[in-house]
């Protein structure tokens, strides 16, 4: 069984640029959530996707957007990058919406904005 | 979702039991207690969850008080690889936030030789 994978591992961008991060869900999981983790902080929920639709969003501006594909993989897009967007971005998948099943996290993408 | 309070850091000797407390005094009847941990530079890892009964799995035990206002995660024989940040999370059911986990600062557990 393949776990959650994310790409790239590390990324460096400059302020104002746009970035796309990718996530492949664990096999059989149809729900994907994205989190942002600033240095020294706990992860913060960005949004969740279920059946290719956004299904819940945290306190993040619209320049954070996402997609989920029919194979349940997902992308996180961030436009107009700001210095404070520098963080570890985590993707998590789970088997179904509304369940109490645990979420399985990927290793994350470290984004640095200069 | 109810808020949780955890100590910032704890130490534990290798081979001894690590007992990590969590307060969740505003927990409601349909909220579960979840524990995750995050080893340095990795994604969080699910450990265990429970509603009101004590739970045990191959990683840990979860003891929830009868009034459900606090819980303790027990790692029975801590190893150096258990050094991590441990997060206690209270999660509610809801169609708009089913995947949403609210992480606090967590407890940094340092297992020492």
mmCIF file of N, CA and C in Angstrom, chain A residues 3-101:
data_model
loop_
_atom_site.group_PDB
_atom_site.id
_atom_site.type_symbol
_atom_site.label_atom_id
_atom_site.label_comp_id
_atom_site.label_asym_id
_atom_site.label_seq_id
_atom_site.Cartn_x
_atom_site.Cartn_y
_atom_site.Cartn_z
ATOM 1 N N UNK A 3 1.789 5.081 0.577
ATOM 2 C CA UNK A 3 1.346 6.143 1.462
ATOM 3 C C UNK A 3 1.117 7.432 0.710
ATOM 4 N N UNK A 4 0.876 8.502 1.465
ATOM 5 C CA UNK A 4 0.673 9.824 0.879
ATOM 6 C C UNK A 4 2.029 10.374 0.430
ATOM 7 N N UNK A 5 2.086 10.832 -0.808
ATOM 8 C CA UNK A 5 3.323 11.406 -1.310
ATOM 9 C C UNK A 5 3.087 12.850 -1.723
ATOM 10 N N UNK A 6 4.132 13.662 -1.620
ATOM 11 C CA UNK A 6 4.034 15.074 -1.980
ATOM 12 C C UNK A 6 5.241 15.463 -2.811
ATOM 13 N N UNK A 7 5.010 16.412 -3.716
ATOM 14 C CA UNK A 7 6.119 16.932 -4.507
ATOM 15 C C UNK A 7 5.914 18.412 -4.770
ATOM 16 N N UNK A 8 6.996 19.167 -4.902
ATOM 17 C CA UNK A 8 8.368 18.749 -4.633
ATOM 18 C C UNK A 8 8.640 18.686 -3.133
ATOM 19 N N UNK A 9 9.839 18.289 -2.766
ATOM 20 C CA UNK A 9 10.216 18.226 -1.354
ATOM 21 C C UNK A 9 10.520 19.622 -0.832
ATOM 22 N N UNK A 10 11.254 20.362 -1.613
ATOM 23 C CA UNK A 10 11.613 21.732 -1.270
ATOM 24 C C UNK A 10 11.385 22.626 -2.473
ATOM 25 N N UNK A 11 11.122 23.905 -2.175
ATOM 26 C CA UNK A 11 10.845 24.852 -3.251
ATOM 27 C C UNK A 11 11.220 26.250 -2.770
ATOM 28 N N UNK A 12 11.874 27.009 -3.644
ATOM 29 C CA UNK A 12 12.191 28.392 -3.314
ATOM 30 C C UNK A 12 11.555 29.289 -4.363
ATOM 31 N N UNK A 13 10.797 30.287 -3.898
ATOM 32 C CA UNK A 13 10.119 31.222 -4.790
ATOM 33 C C UNK A 13 10.388 32.639 -4.296
ATOM 34 N N UNK A 14 10.085 33.605 -5.149
ATOM 35 C CA UNK A 14 10.208 34.995 -4.730
ATOM 36 C C UNK A 14 8.826 35.607 -4.548
ATOM 37 N N UNK A 15 8.786 36.645 -3.774
ATOM 38 C CA UNK A 15 7.524 37.328 -3.461
ATOM 39 C C UNK A 15 6.790 37.715 -4.740
ATOM 40 N N UNK A 16 5.474 37.489 -4.765
ATOM 41 C CA UNK A 16 4.671 37.826 -5.928
ATOM 42 C C UNK A 16 4.481 36.690 -6.911
ATOM 43 N N UNK A 17 5.334 35.676 -6.825
ATOM 44 C CA UNK A 17 5.196 34.534 -7.739
ATOM 45 C C UNK A 17 4.047 33.636 -7.327
ATOM 46 N N UNK A 18 3.787 32.644 -8.174
ATOM 47 C CA UNK A 18 2.756 31.663 -7.920
ATOM 48 C C UNK A 18 3.419 30.297 -7.770
ATOM 49 N N UNK A 19 2.781 29.413 -6.976
ATOM 50 C CA UNK A 19 3.367 28.091 -6.766
ATOM 51 C C UNK A 19 2.262 27.026 -6.780
ATOM 52 N N UNK A 20 2.607 25.851 -7.253
ATOM 53 C CA UNK A 20 1.698 24.694 -7.236
ATOM 54 C C UNK A 20 2.374 23.540 -6.533
ATOM 55 N N UNK A 21 1.723 23.020 -5.525
ATOM 56 C CA UNK A 21 2.216 21.867 -4.784
ATOM 57 C C UNK A 21 1.300 20.692 -5.066
ATOM 58 N N UNK A 22 1.874 19.484 -5.066
ATOM 59 C CA UNK A 22 1.113 18.310 -5.463
ATOM 60 C C UNK A 22 1.092 17.240 -4.381
ATOM 61 N N UNK A 23 0.010 16.483 -4.397
ATOM 62 C CA UNK A 23 -0.187 15.453 -3.380
ATOM 63 C C UNK A 23 -0.880 14.248 -4.009
ATOM 64 N N UNK A 24 -0.368 13.073 -3.739
ATOM 65 C CA UNK A 24 -1.032 11.832 -4.141
ATOM 66 C C UNK A 24 -1.560 11.148 -2.897
ATOM 67 N N UNK A 25 -2.852 10.879 -2.888
ATOM 68 C CA UNK A 25 -3.485 10.279 -1.721
ATOM 69 C C UNK A 25 -3.069 8.835 -1.545
ATOM 70 N N UNK A 26 -3.250 8.353 -0.333
ATOM 71 C CA UNK A 26 -3.056 6.929 -0.087
ATOM 72 C C UNK A 26 -4.153 6.177 -0.835
ATOM 73 N N UNK A 27 -3.804 5.003 -1.318
ATOM 74 C CA UNK A 27 -4.727 4.192 -2.091
ATOM 75 C C UNK A 27 -6.044 3.987 -1.347
ATOM 76 N N UNK A 28 -7.156 4.245 -2.045
ATOM 77 C CA UNK A 28 -8.474 4.036 -1.456
ATOM 78 C C UNK A 28 -9.023 5.231 -0.699
ATOM 79 N N UNK A 29 -8.223 6.282 -0.556
ATOM 80 C CA UNK A 29 -8.675 7.473 0.169
ATOM 81 C C UNK A 29 -9.239 8.484 -0.811
ATOM 82 N N UNK A 30 -10.429 9.028 -0.513
ATOM 83 C CA UNK A 30 -11.050 9.965 -1.441
ATOM 84 C C UNK A 30 -11.174 11.381 -0.882
ATOM 85 N N UNK A 31 -10.625 11.615 0.283
ATOM 86 C CA UNK A 31 -10.669 12.944 0.896
ATOM 87 C C UNK A 31 -9.248 13.431 1.131
ATOM 88 N N UNK A 32 -8.985 14.674 0.733
ATOM 89 C CA UNK A 32 -7.654 15.247 0.895
ATOM 90 C C UNK A 32 -7.764 16.579 1.633
ATOM 91 N N UNK A 33 -6.902 16.774 2.603
ATOM 92 C CA UNK A 33 -6.841 18.044 3.336
ATOM 93 C C UNK A 33 -5.443 18.620 3.206
ATOM 94 N N UNK A 34 -5.361 19.937 3.232
ATOM 95 C CA UNK A 34 -4.075 20.636 3.177
ATOM 96 C C UNK A 34 -3.883 21.469 4.433
ATOM 97 N N UNK A 35 -2.648 21.486 4.914
ATOM 98 C CA UNK A 35 -2.297 22.234 6.111
ATOM 99 C C UNK A 35 -1.034 23.062 5.847
ATOM 100 N N UNK A 36 -0.954 24.189 6.539
ATOM 101 C CA UNK A 36 0.257 25.008 6.513
ATOM 102 C C UNK A 36 0.884 24.983 7.901
ATOM 103 N N UNK A 37 2.176 24.726 7.973
ATOM 104 C CA UNK A 37 2.860 24.692 9.265
ATOM 105 C C UNK A 37 4.035 25.649 9.247
ATOM 106 N N UNK A 38 3.886 26.767 9.932
ATOM 107 C CA UNK A 38 4.989 27.708 10.080
ATOM 108 C C UNK A 38 5.983 27.148 11.096
ATOM 109 N N UNK A 39 7.183 27.624 11.032
ATOM 110 C CA UNK A 39 8.248 27.128 11.900
ATOM 111 C C UNK A 39 7.873 27.290 13.373
ATOM 112 N N UNK A 40 7.941 26.194 14.125
ATOM 113 C CA UNK A 40 7.670 26.242 15.551
ATOM 114 C C UNK A 40 6.201 26.237 15.928
ATOM 115 N N UNK A 41 5.332 26.114 14.933
ATOM 116 C CA UNK A 41 3.884 26.114 15.178
ATOM 117 C C UNK A 41 3.267 24.775 14.793
ATOM 118 N N UNK A 42 2.053 24.540 15.279
ATOM 119 C CA UNK A 42 1.316 23.366 14.827
ATOM 120 C C UNK A 42 0.724 23.614 13.450
ATOM 121 N N UNK A 43 0.391 22.562 12.725
ATOM 122 C CA UNK A 43 -0.220 22.733 11.400
ATOM 123 C C UNK A 43 -1.561 23.465 11.491
ATOM 124 N N UNK A 44 -1.833 24.293 10.475
ATOM 125 C CA UNK A 44 -3.111 25.002 10.386
ATOM 126 C C UNK A 44 -3.861 24.522 9.152
ATOM 127 N N UNK A 45 -5.140 24.207 9.344
ATOM 128 C CA UNK A 45 -5.987 23.684 8.277
ATOM 129 C C UNK A 45 -6.238 24.751 7.222
ATOM 130 N N UNK A 46 -5.981 24.401 5.949
ATOM 131 C CA UNK A 46 -6.245 25.324 4.852
ATOM 132 C C UNK A 46 -7.612 25.013 4.254
ATOM 133 N N UNK A 47 -7.745 23.794 3.701
ATOM 134 C CA UNK A 47 -9.033 23.338 3.174
ATOM 135 C C UNK A 47 -9.003 21.836 2.945
ATOM 136 N N UNK A 48 -10.192 21.320 2.632
ATOM 137 C CA UNK A 48 -10.354 19.904 2.366
ATOM 138 C C UNK A 48 -11.101 19.728 1.047
ATOM 139 N N UNK A 49 -10.761 18.672 0.325
ATOM 140 C CA UNK A 49 -11.458 18.327 -0.905
ATOM 141 C C UNK A 49 -12.033 16.931 -0.803
ATOM 142 N N UNK A 50 -13.250 16.812 -1.297
ATOM 143 C CA UNK A 50 -13.935 15.527 -1.327
ATOM 144 C C UNK A 50 -14.689 15.438 -2.641
ATOM 145 N N UNK A 51 -14.484 14.397 -3.374
ATOM 146 C CA UNK A 51 -15.129 14.212 -4.686
ATOM 147 C C UNK A 51 -14.954 15.449 -5.564
ATOM 148 N N UNK A 52 -13.743 15.946 -5.575
ATOM 149 C CA UNK A 52 -13.320 17.049 -6.444
ATOM 150 C C UNK A 52 -13.923 18.404 -6.088
ATOM 151 N N UNK A 53 -14.572 18.497 -4.927
ATOM 152 C CA UNK A 53 -15.155 19.774 -4.507
ATOM 153 C C UNK A 53 -14.548 20.204 -3.174
ATOM 154 N N UNK A 54 -14.371 21.507 -3.000
ATOM 155 C CA UNK A 54 -13.897 22.001 -1.716
ATOM 156 C C UNK A 54 -14.986 21.745 -0.669
ATOM 157 N N UNK A 55 -14.594 21.176 0.443
ATOM 158 C CA UNK A 55 -15.553 20.771 1.474
ATOM 159 C C UNK A 55 -15.031 21.193 2.845
ATOM 160 N N UNK A 56 -14.975 22.487 3.067
ATOM 161 C CA UNK A 56 -14.467 23.002 4.327
ATOM 162 C C UNK A 56 -13.207 23.802 4.090
ATOM 163 N N UNK A 57 -13.095 24.950 4.708
ATOM 164 C CA UNK A 57 -11.974 25.849 4.509
ATOM 165 C C UNK A 57 -11.613 26.518 5.823
ATOM 166 N N UNK A 58 -10.350 26.670 6.057
ATOM 167 C CA UNK A 58 -9.868 27.397 7.226
ATOM 168 C C UNK A 58 -9.743 28.877 6.927
ATOM 169 N N UNK A 59 -9.080 29.597 7.803
ATOM 170 C CA UNK A 59 -8.965 31.044 7.694
ATOM 171 C C UNK A 59 -7.801 31.441 6.787
ATOM 172 N N UNK A 60 -7.937 31.130 5.517
ATOM 173 C CA UNK A 60 -6.916 31.467 4.537
ATOM 174 C C UNK A 60 -7.553 32.262 3.405
ATOM 175 N N UNK A 61 -6.814 33.233 2.832
ATOM 176 C CA UNK A 61 -7.386 34.082 1.778
ATOM 177 C C UNK A 61 -7.603 33.311 0.482
ATOM 178 N N UNK A 62 -8.378 33.892 -0.433
ATOM 179 C CA UNK A 62 -8.709 33.206 -1.701
ATOM 180 C C UNK A 62 -7.506 32.920 -2.578
ATOM 181 N N UNK A 63 -6.366 33.587 -2.332
ATOM 182 C CA UNK A 63 -5.203 33.283 -3.178
ATOM 183 C C UNK A 63 -4.663 31.872 -2.895
ATOM 184 N N UNK A 64 -5.178 31.241 -1.854
ATOM 185 C CA UNK A 64 -4.918 29.821 -1.626
ATOM 186 C C UNK A 64 -6.082 29.047 -2.251
ATOM 187 N N UNK A 65 -5.784 28.250 -3.258
ATOM 188 C CA UNK A 65 -6.840 27.490 -3.919
ATOM 189 C C UNK A 65 -6.342 26.074 -4.176
ATOM 190 N N UNK A 66 -7.285 25.211 -4.506
ATOM 191 C CA UNK A 66 -6.895 23.823 -4.704
ATOM 192 C C UNK A 66 -7.705 23.135 -5.771
ATOM 193 N N UNK A 67 -7.266 21.933 -6.070
ATOM 194 C CA UNK A 67 -7.972 21.064 -7.001
ATOM 195 C C UNK A 67 -7.850 19.638 -6.493
ATOM 196 N N UNK A 68 -8.889 18.860 -6.782
ATOM 197 C CA UNK A 68 -8.769 17.424 -6.578
ATOM 198 C C UNK A 68 -9.153 16.762 -7.891
ATOM 199 N N UNK A 69 -8.413 15.767 -8.281
ATOM 200 C CA UNK A 69 -8.613 15.112 -9.566
ATOM 201 C C UNK A 69 -9.386 13.805 -9.387
ATOM 202 N N UNK A 70 -9.918 13.243 -10.489
ATOM 203 C CA UNK A 70 -10.700 12.003 -10.383
ATOM 204 C C UNK A 70 -9.945 10.850 -9.720
ATOM 205 N N UNK A 71 -8.632 10.856 -9.806
ATOM 206 C CA UNK A 71 -7.865 9.789 -9.138
ATOM 207 C C UNK A 71 -7.564 10.153 -7.679
ATOM 208 N N UNK A 72 -8.183 11.226 -7.192
ATOM 209 C CA UNK A 72 -8.095 11.705 -5.804
ATOM 210 C C UNK A 72 -6.786 12.404 -5.471
ATOM 211 N N UNK A 73 -5.882 12.536 -6.440
ATOM 212 C CA UNK A 73 -4.706 13.352 -6.182
ATOM 213 C C UNK A 73 -5.145 14.816 -6.104
ATOM 214 N N UNK A 74 -4.257 15.655 -5.617
ATOM 215 C CA UNK A 74 -4.674 17.032 -5.339
ATOM 216 C C UNK A 74 -3.542 18.015 -5.584
ATOM 217 N N UNK A 75 -3.900 19.252 -5.814
ATOM 218 C CA UNK A 75 -2.942 20.351 -5.928
ATOM 219 C C UNK A 75 -3.348 21.481 -4.994
ATOM 220 N N UNK A 76 -2.338 22.147 -4.480
ATOM 221 C CA UNK A 76 -2.524 23.387 -3.731
ATOM 222 C C UNK A 76 -1.835 24.487 -4.528
ATOM 223 N N UNK A 77 -2.560 25.528 -4.861
ATOM 224 C CA UNK A 77 -2.014 26.661 -5.578
ATOM 225 C C UNK A 77 -2.024 27.893 -4.681
ATOM 226 N N UNK A 78 -0.930 28.597 -4.699
ATOM 227 C CA UNK A 78 -0.853 29.850 -3.944
ATOM 228 C C UNK A 78 -0.392 30.943 -4.893
ATOM 229 N N UNK A 79 -1.214 31.973 -5.043
ATOM 230 C CA UNK A 79 -0.879 33.099 -5.906
ATOM 231 C C UNK A 79 -0.303 34.246 -5.092
ATOM 232 N N UNK A 80 0.385 35.148 -5.790
ATOM 233 C CA UNK A 80 0.905 36.368 -5.159
ATOM 234 C C UNK A 80 1.595 36.052 -3.842
ATOM 235 N N UNK A 81 2.608 35.228 -3.906
ATOM 236 C CA UNK A 81 3.287 34.762 -2.704
ATOM 237 C C UNK A 81 3.795 35.914 -1.839
ATOM 238 N N UNK A 82 3.634 35.712 -0.534
ATOM 239 C CA UNK A 82 4.134 36.664 0.455
ATOM 240 C C UNK A 82 5.191 35.972 1.310
ATOM 241 N N UNK A 83 6.015 36.788 1.963
ATOM 242 C CA UNK A 83 7.090 36.220 2.778
ATOM 243 C C UNK A 83 6.533 35.270 3.845
ATOM 244 N N UNK A 84 5.367 35.629 4.411
ATOM 245 C CA UNK A 84 4.760 34.809 5.470
ATOM 246 C C UNK A 84 4.225 33.480 4.967
ATOM 247 N N UNK A 85 4.223 33.278 3.671
ATOM 248 C CA UNK A 85 3.788 31.984 3.135
ATOM 249 C C UNK A 85 4.883 30.932 3.267
ATOM 250 N N UNK A 86 6.061 31.348 3.664
ATOM 251 C CA UNK A 86 7.141 30.388 3.892
ATOM 252 C C UNK A 86 6.729 29.439 5.011
ATOM 253 N N UNK A 87 6.686 28.150 4.703
ATOM 254 C CA UNK A 87 6.184 27.168 5.666
ATOM 255 C C UNK A 87 6.339 25.765 5.098
ATOM 256 N N UNK A 88 6.022 24.796 5.942
ATOM 257 C CA UNK A 88 5.899 23.406 5.497
ATOM 258 C C UNK A 88 4.430 23.178 5.144
ATOM 259 N N UNK A 89 4.169 22.721 3.933
ATOM 260 C CA UNK A 89 2.802 22.467 3.502
ATOM 261 C C UNK A 89 2.559 20.963 3.512
ATOM 262 N N UNK A 90 1.554 20.571 4.268
ATOM 263 C CA UNK A 90 1.248 19.165 4.485
ATOM 264 C C UNK A 90 -0.059 18.786 3.822
ATOM 265 N N UNK A 91 -0.066 17.621 3.250
ATOM 266 C CA UNK A 91 -1.263 17.056 2.658
ATOM 267 C C UNK A 91 -1.632 15.827 3.483
ATOM 268 N N UNK A 92 -2.923 15.622 3.688
ATOM 269 C CA UNK A 92 -3.377 14.451 4.434
ATOM 270 C C UNK A 92 -4.564 13.830 3.713
ATOM 271 N N UNK A 93 -4.629 12.525 3.679
ATOM 272 C CA UNK A 93 -5.778 11.866 3.063
ATOM 273 C C UNK A 93 -6.475 10.980 4.081
ATOM 274 N N UNK A 94 -7.744 10.744 3.834
ATOM 275 C CA UNK A 94 -8.522 9.876 4.710
ATOM 276 C C UNK A 94 -9.536 9.126 3.868
ATOM 277 N N UNK A 95 -10.052 8.021 4.388
ATOM 278 C CA UNK A 95 -10.864 7.126 3.568
ATOM 279 C C UNK A 95 -12.203 7.686 3.116
ATOM 280 N N UNK A 96 -12.846 8.513 3.968
ATOM 281 C CA UNK A 96 -14.182 8.951 3.575
ATOM 282 C C UNK A 96 -14.552 10.222 4.314
ATOM 283 N N UNK A 97 -15.492 10.929 3.777
ATOM 284 C CA UNK A 97 -15.959 12.147 4.413
ATOM 285 C C UNK A 97 -16.783 11.804 5.646
ATOM 286 N N UNK A 98 -16.669 12.609 6.690
ATOM 287 C CA UNK A 98 -17.521 12.454 7.854
ATOM 288 C C UNK A 98 -17.166 11.298 8.753
ATOM 289 N N UNK A 99 -16.067 10.653 8.464
ATOM 290 C CA UNK A 99 -15.708 9.510 9.305
ATOM 291 C C UNK A 99 -14.764 9.965 10.412
ATOM 292 N N UNK A 100 -14.610 9.143 11.385
ATOM 293 C CA UNK A 100 -13.657 9.427 12.435
ATOM 294 C C UNK A 100 -12.339 8.716 12.190
ATOM 295 N N UNK A 101 -12.174 8.226 10.981
ATOM 296 C CA UNK A 101 -10.916 7.570 10.648
ATOM 297 C C UNK A 101 -9.772 8.563 10.680
#
